[in-house]
Amino acid sequence: MKILITGATGLVGKELVQLLLSKNHSVNYLTTSLSKIESKPNYKGFYWNPQQGKIDENCLYEVDVIVHLAGATIAKRWTNAYKQEIIESRILSSELLYNLVRKTPNQVKQFVSASGTASYPESFTKVYDETTKVTEDSFLSNVVKKWEESANRFQVLGLKVGILRTGIVLSKDGGALPEMAKPIKLGLGAYMGNGKQMQSWIHIDDLVALYSFVIEKQLEGVYNAVTSNPVSNAKLTKVIAKKLKKPLFLPNIPQFLMKLILGEMSYLLFTSKKLSSQKIQDLGFEFQFPEIEQAIAAIYS
Ligand SMILES: NC(=O)c1ccc[n+]([C@@H]2O[C@H](COP(=O)([O-])OP(=O)(O)OC[C@H]3O[C@@H](n4cnc5c(N)ncnc54)[C@H](OP(=O)(O)O)[C@@H]3O)[C@@H](O)[C@H]2O)c1
């Protein structure tokens, strides 16, 4: 298959490209950076600028599936201007792709989009699955709502739409884990708040395997991209410290302090989401790293 990927140069995208190429798929990708454009027989880059409505139409040539990963990082201070960028980088880009698919003769059959878990209710005990009604009313849950609406629009064009509601992606190369490990490595590790908030996570190898599974099985619908074993912030911090052979003896970091330092974005450290991955497992997907100890050991081995 030929797969067009947006955000292919990011943390998830890079790993997904490697996996798809190893399975003899071809990859076209869209990037906002001219310097990131490469052209190899099975891996071709194309320029786009969603803010300016610019896209190289050749990117769609012989493409069977589009994977939409592009989006400005949420791990940066949420000023009003940056909040706008978080939304627009996901929605304008999706709309640009929609208009391209609508106008251009093509053979695209499926649109697979990243999404987040922010729309699920806060929970320390109750496990939520994909049938849960959206109740959260926060900045990030509104981003997720608009992001998924923009993805679902591709159904109008006759495409199958798959949405992966992704939890915390664990990788040594970026995302939350290296940020959590930094103070621990310095002997300054501590829980966030009371450490009881539940974190639904996925090892990056499982996440890209899950994208590949959804593409190869041409699945549609919403899937939680998390393992079925969420852990508390305290447990995750302890497992990382144990693997790095570092002590944890500092007092917990209070929520008000992090709010002072990080502003509204501190939400990411204290939100509690306990999610199920039963739906994708029932379809035959097997996690390579279902338990946190295994995942952290594999990353830091
Ligand atoms: N990592 C996680 O823990 C996690 C969790 C839940 C959901 N997700 C979602 O999964 C997707 C992929 O995550 P990731 O960690 O791989 O993200 P990432 O490393 O930040 O990469 C995202 C890519 O999006 C493109 N991009 C950045 N800003 C953009 C903008 N303003 N307009 C258009 N494109 C822009 C960049 O590609 P170019 O420079 O090539 O244009 C970048 O490489 C994201 O949408 C993210 O929100 C990630």
XYZ file of C-alpha atoms and ligand atoms in Angstrom:
349
model
C 0.000 0.000 0.000
C 1.031 3.615 -0.381
C 0.417 5.701 2.719
C 0.454 9.497 2.949
C 1.501 10.643 6.435
C 1.295 14.114 7.951
C 3.533 14.753 10.965
C 5.801 11.944 9.680
C 8.873 13.740 11.016
C 7.625 13.753 14.633
C 8.064 11.257 17.479
C 5.300 8.870 16.389
C 5.642 9.574 12.660
C 9.326 8.611 12.441
C 8.692 5.226 14.079
C 5.579 4.610 12.001
C 7.485 5.314 8.781
C 10.187 2.799 9.768
C 7.607 0.123 10.532
C 5.618 0.668 7.322
C 8.756 0.677 5.149
C 9.911 -2.557 6.826
C 6.573 -4.078 5.779
C 7.199 -3.026 2.163
C 4.626 -0.244 2.126
C 5.521 3.057 0.419
C 5.294 6.356 2.241
C 4.573 9.864 0.989
C 4.671 12.540 3.664
C 3.696 16.152 4.060
C 5.977 18.488 5.977
C 5.880 22.184 6.810
C 9.713 22.299 6.604
C 11.361 22.454 3.179
C 14.589 21.230 4.805
C 12.881 17.960 5.849
C 11.926 16.986 2.297
C 13.614 13.813 1.054
C 12.962 11.807 -2.078
C 13.753 8.103 -2.043
C 11.976 5.409 -4.090
C 9.652 4.415 -1.208
C 9.795 7.573 0.905
C 8.882 10.926 -0.663
C 8.371 14.249 1.045
C 6.010 17.035 -0.103
C 5.618 20.569 1.193
C 2.476 21.987 2.747
C 1.543 25.009 4.786
C -1.916 24.557 6.298
C -1.978 28.136 7.662
C -1.572 29.495 4.133
C -3.708 26.789 2.505
C -0.730 25.497 0.480
C -0.281 21.821 -0.381
C 1.672 19.977 -3.061
C -1.096 18.067 -4.871
C 1.360 15.409 -6.100
C 1.413 13.995 -2.559
C -1.818 12.094 -3.295
C -0.514 10.154 -6.296
C -1.389 6.433 -5.952
C -2.087 6.856 -2.210
C -4.404 4.291 -0.549
C -4.451 5.577 3.037
C -3.879 8.954 4.728
C -2.549 9.051 8.309
C -2.966 12.443 9.970
C -0.514 12.955 12.842
C 0.396 16.614 12.334
C -0.234 19.056 15.130
C 1.614 21.624 17.215
C 2.842 20.061 20.476
C 0.620 20.488 23.542
C 3.676 20.424 25.828
C 4.277 24.168 25.563
C 2.780 27.013 27.603
C -0.883 27.498 26.595
C -1.039 31.209 25.851
C -4.157 32.290 23.949
C -2.134 32.556 20.726
C -0.599 29.128 21.232
C -3.968 27.562 22.028
C -5.115 28.817 18.633
C -2.077 27.163 17.022
C -2.802 23.840 18.781
C -6.288 23.839 17.270
C -5.509 25.258 13.826
C -2.500 23.001 13.195
C -4.861 20.020 13.469
C -8.064 21.371 11.925
C -6.803 23.564 9.066
C -4.486 20.744 8.028
C -7.346 18.257 8.062
C -9.537 20.636 6.024
C -6.767 21.153 3.489
C -6.480 17.390 3.028
C -10.259 17.078 2.797
C -10.449 19.651 0.007
C -7.569 17.992 -1.845
C -9.214 14.549 -1.681
C -12.559 16.073 -2.741
C -11.120 17.919 -5.768
C -8.466 15.527 -7.034
C -9.047 12.152 -8.711
C -7.566 9.610 -6.272
C -7.748 6.076 -4.882
C -7.710 6.887 -1.141
C -9.874 4.441 0.827
C -9.104 5.260 4.456
C -8.292 8.253 6.668
C -6.650 7.481 10.027
C -6.246 10.299 12.518
C -4.464 10.707 15.826
C -6.598 12.007 18.658
C -6.296 12.451 22.409
C -7.938 11.179 25.573
C -8.959 14.560 26.991
C -12.649 14.122 26.250
C -13.002 11.212 28.701
C -14.233 12.030 32.195
C -11.704 12.304 34.996
C -11.478 8.965 36.786
C -9.390 7.305 39.487
C -11.304 4.017 39.523
C -13.931 3.716 36.779
C -12.625 2.402 33.450
C -13.926 4.134 30.321
C -14.169 2.713 26.831
C -14.884 4.210 23.408
C -18.673 4.226 23.975
C -18.339 6.801 26.767
C -20.210 10.032 26.083
C -18.011 13.134 26.036
C -18.617 15.086 29.224
C -15.391 16.996 29.812
C -15.506 20.673 29.004
C -11.902 21.816 28.923
C -9.681 23.434 26.319
C -8.145 20.102 25.369
C -11.435 18.205 25.236
C -12.707 20.830 22.806
C -9.581 20.358 20.689
C -10.250 16.606 20.610
C -13.902 17.161 19.667
C -13.046 19.451 16.733
C -10.113 17.234 15.671
C -12.347 14.153 15.491
C -15.146 16.062 13.727
C -12.663 17.157 11.064
C -11.518 13.530 10.641
C -15.054 12.126 10.488
C -15.872 14.523 7.637
C -13.905 12.222 5.310
C -16.787 9.742 5.576
C -18.766 12.093 3.325
C -16.185 11.343 0.611
C -16.731 7.599 1.060
C -13.556 6.961 3.072
C -13.314 4.700 6.099
C -12.274 6.811 9.093
C -10.189 5.401 11.961
C -9.415 7.485 15.038
C -6.742 6.537 17.598
C -7.345 8.224 20.962
C -3.785 8.143 22.162
C -2.652 8.153 25.779
C 0.836 9.031 27.019
C 3.307 7.672 24.468
C 6.360 6.150 26.144
C 9.587 6.514 24.177
C 13.164 7.357 25.049
C 13.319 9.784 22.111
C 10.730 12.346 23.171
C 7.317 13.041 24.661
C 6.543 12.765 28.389
C 8.974 10.048 29.502
C 12.326 11.858 29.057
C 10.774 14.876 30.835
C 9.723 12.662 33.765
C 13.104 10.916 33.827
C 15.162 14.153 33.838
C 14.616 15.130 37.512
C 14.726 11.459 38.565
C 18.188 11.078 36.978
C 19.316 14.103 39.011
C 17.993 12.515 42.208
C 15.141 15.055 42.282
C 12.254 12.759 41.378
C 8.899 13.244 43.092
C 5.207 12.471 42.525
C 2.864 15.078 41.130
C 0.321 16.041 43.789
C -0.817 12.974 45.717
C 0.405 10.788 42.817
C -2.966 9.012 42.626
C -3.947 10.357 39.193
C -4.192 7.509 36.682
C -2.132 7.674 33.521
C -3.217 5.707 30.467
C -0.088 5.014 28.441
C 1.259 3.066 25.459
C 4.781 2.029 24.414
C 5.691 3.664 21.105
C 6.324 0.289 19.422
C 2.778 -0.800 20.328
C 1.346 2.501 19.094
C 2.908 2.256 15.648
C 1.978 -1.444 15.472
C -1.579 -0.360 16.248
C -1.573 2.201 13.395
C -0.284 -0.499 11.081
C -2.991 -2.926 12.320
C -5.761 -0.367 11.693
C -4.383 0.335 8.196
C -3.859 -3.270 7.148
C -7.277 -4.363 8.454
C -8.904 -1.196 7.009
C -10.650 -0.576 10.343
C -13.001 2.304 10.959
C -14.257 3.855 14.176
C -12.666 5.093 17.379
C -10.025 3.069 19.248
C -8.263 3.816 22.511
C -4.529 3.672 21.849
C -3.480 2.763 25.393
C -2.694 -0.495 27.164
C -5.375 -1.869 29.454
C -3.055 -1.345 32.428
C -3.074 2.334 33.348
C -0.902 3.226 36.336
C -0.930 5.951 38.936
C 1.554 8.793 38.615
C 3.198 7.480 41.812
C 3.664 3.993 40.366
C 5.008 5.298 37.039
C 7.480 7.549 38.879
C 8.564 4.629 41.103
C 9.038 2.243 38.155
C 11.183 4.774 36.278
C 13.276 5.523 39.394
C 13.775 1.812 40.086
C 14.909 1.120 36.523
C 17.284 4.108 36.621
C 18.474 2.993 40.092
C 17.696 6.396 41.618
C 16.085 7.160 44.971
C 12.773 9.005 45.399
C 12.772 10.924 48.635
C 11.609 14.436 47.844
C 8.174 15.602 49.023
C 5.394 15.483 46.457
C 5.087 18.472 44.147
C 1.875 20.365 44.932
C -0.574 21.082 42.128
C -0.774 24.829 42.870
C 2.998 25.133 42.401
C 2.955 23.442 39.012
C 0.013 25.628 38.005
C 2.082 28.669 38.942
C 5.037 27.437 36.888
C 3.274 25.925 33.862
C -0.079 27.720 33.865
C -3.137 25.928 32.438
C -0.908 23.310 30.799
C -0.244 21.800 34.255
C -3.576 20.024 33.584
C -1.512 17.405 31.711
C 0.291 16.371 34.914
C -2.757 16.052 37.139
C -5.530 14.794 34.868
C -6.628 11.227 35.670
C -7.780 8.953 32.825
C -8.418 5.250 33.220
C -9.134 3.785 29.800
C -9.769 0.370 28.302
C -8.184 -1.066 25.150
C -10.549 -4.049 25.012
C -12.106 -2.962 21.706
C -8.894 -3.233 19.671
C -7.826 -6.396 21.565
C -11.150 -8.029 20.670
C -10.213 -7.466 17.024
C -6.987 -9.416 17.530
C -4.446 -6.725 18.398
C -1.808 -7.948 20.865
C 0.309 -5.558 22.897
C 4.017 -6.306 23.025
C 4.327 -4.250 26.242
C 1.075 -4.510 28.236
C 2.706 -3.899 31.651
C 4.506 -0.732 32.708
C 7.533 -2.560 34.181
C 8.144 -4.311 30.830
C 7.714 -1.122 28.831
C 10.097 0.946 30.978
C 12.628 -1.900 31.108
C 12.595 -2.183 27.305
C 13.039 1.569 26.871
C 15.948 1.908 29.320
C 17.649 -1.407 28.651
N 3.304 11.840 21.964
C 2.226 11.677 22.735
O 2.350 11.327 23.945
C 0.850 11.880 22.169
C -0.259 11.589 22.981
C -1.538 11.786 22.484
C -1.709 12.261 21.190
N -0.624 12.533 20.415
C -0.862 13.094 19.081
O -0.265 12.267 18.081
C 0.255 13.085 17.016
C 1.713 12.752 16.821
O 2.390 12.960 18.060
P 3.971 13.192 18.134
O 4.339 13.014 19.560
O 4.662 12.414 17.086
O 4.058 14.747 17.795
P 5.362 15.612 17.438
O 6.620 14.845 17.698
O 5.208 16.924 18.124
O 5.269 15.782 15.858
C 4.158 16.360 15.239
C 4.517 16.788 13.816
O 3.491 17.704 13.397
C 4.045 18.684 12.553
N 3.672 20.015 13.053
C 4.110 20.635 14.191
N 3.543 21.849 14.303
C 2.749 21.994 13.206
C 1.920 23.034 12.735
N 1.793 24.181 13.412
N 1.237 22.839 11.564
C 1.332 21.680 10.882
N 2.150 20.676 11.257
C 2.818 20.832 12.412
C 5.567 18.538 12.547
O 5.948 17.980 11.278
P 6.729 18.866 10.145
O 7.776 19.667 10.873
O 7.302 17.803 9.268
O 5.704 19.698 9.476
C 5.829 17.545 13.680
O 6.887 16.676 13.366
C 0.040 14.543 17.442
O -1.097 15.041 16.796
C -0.177 14.443 18.943
O -1.000 15.478 19.451
C 0.650 12.348 20.874
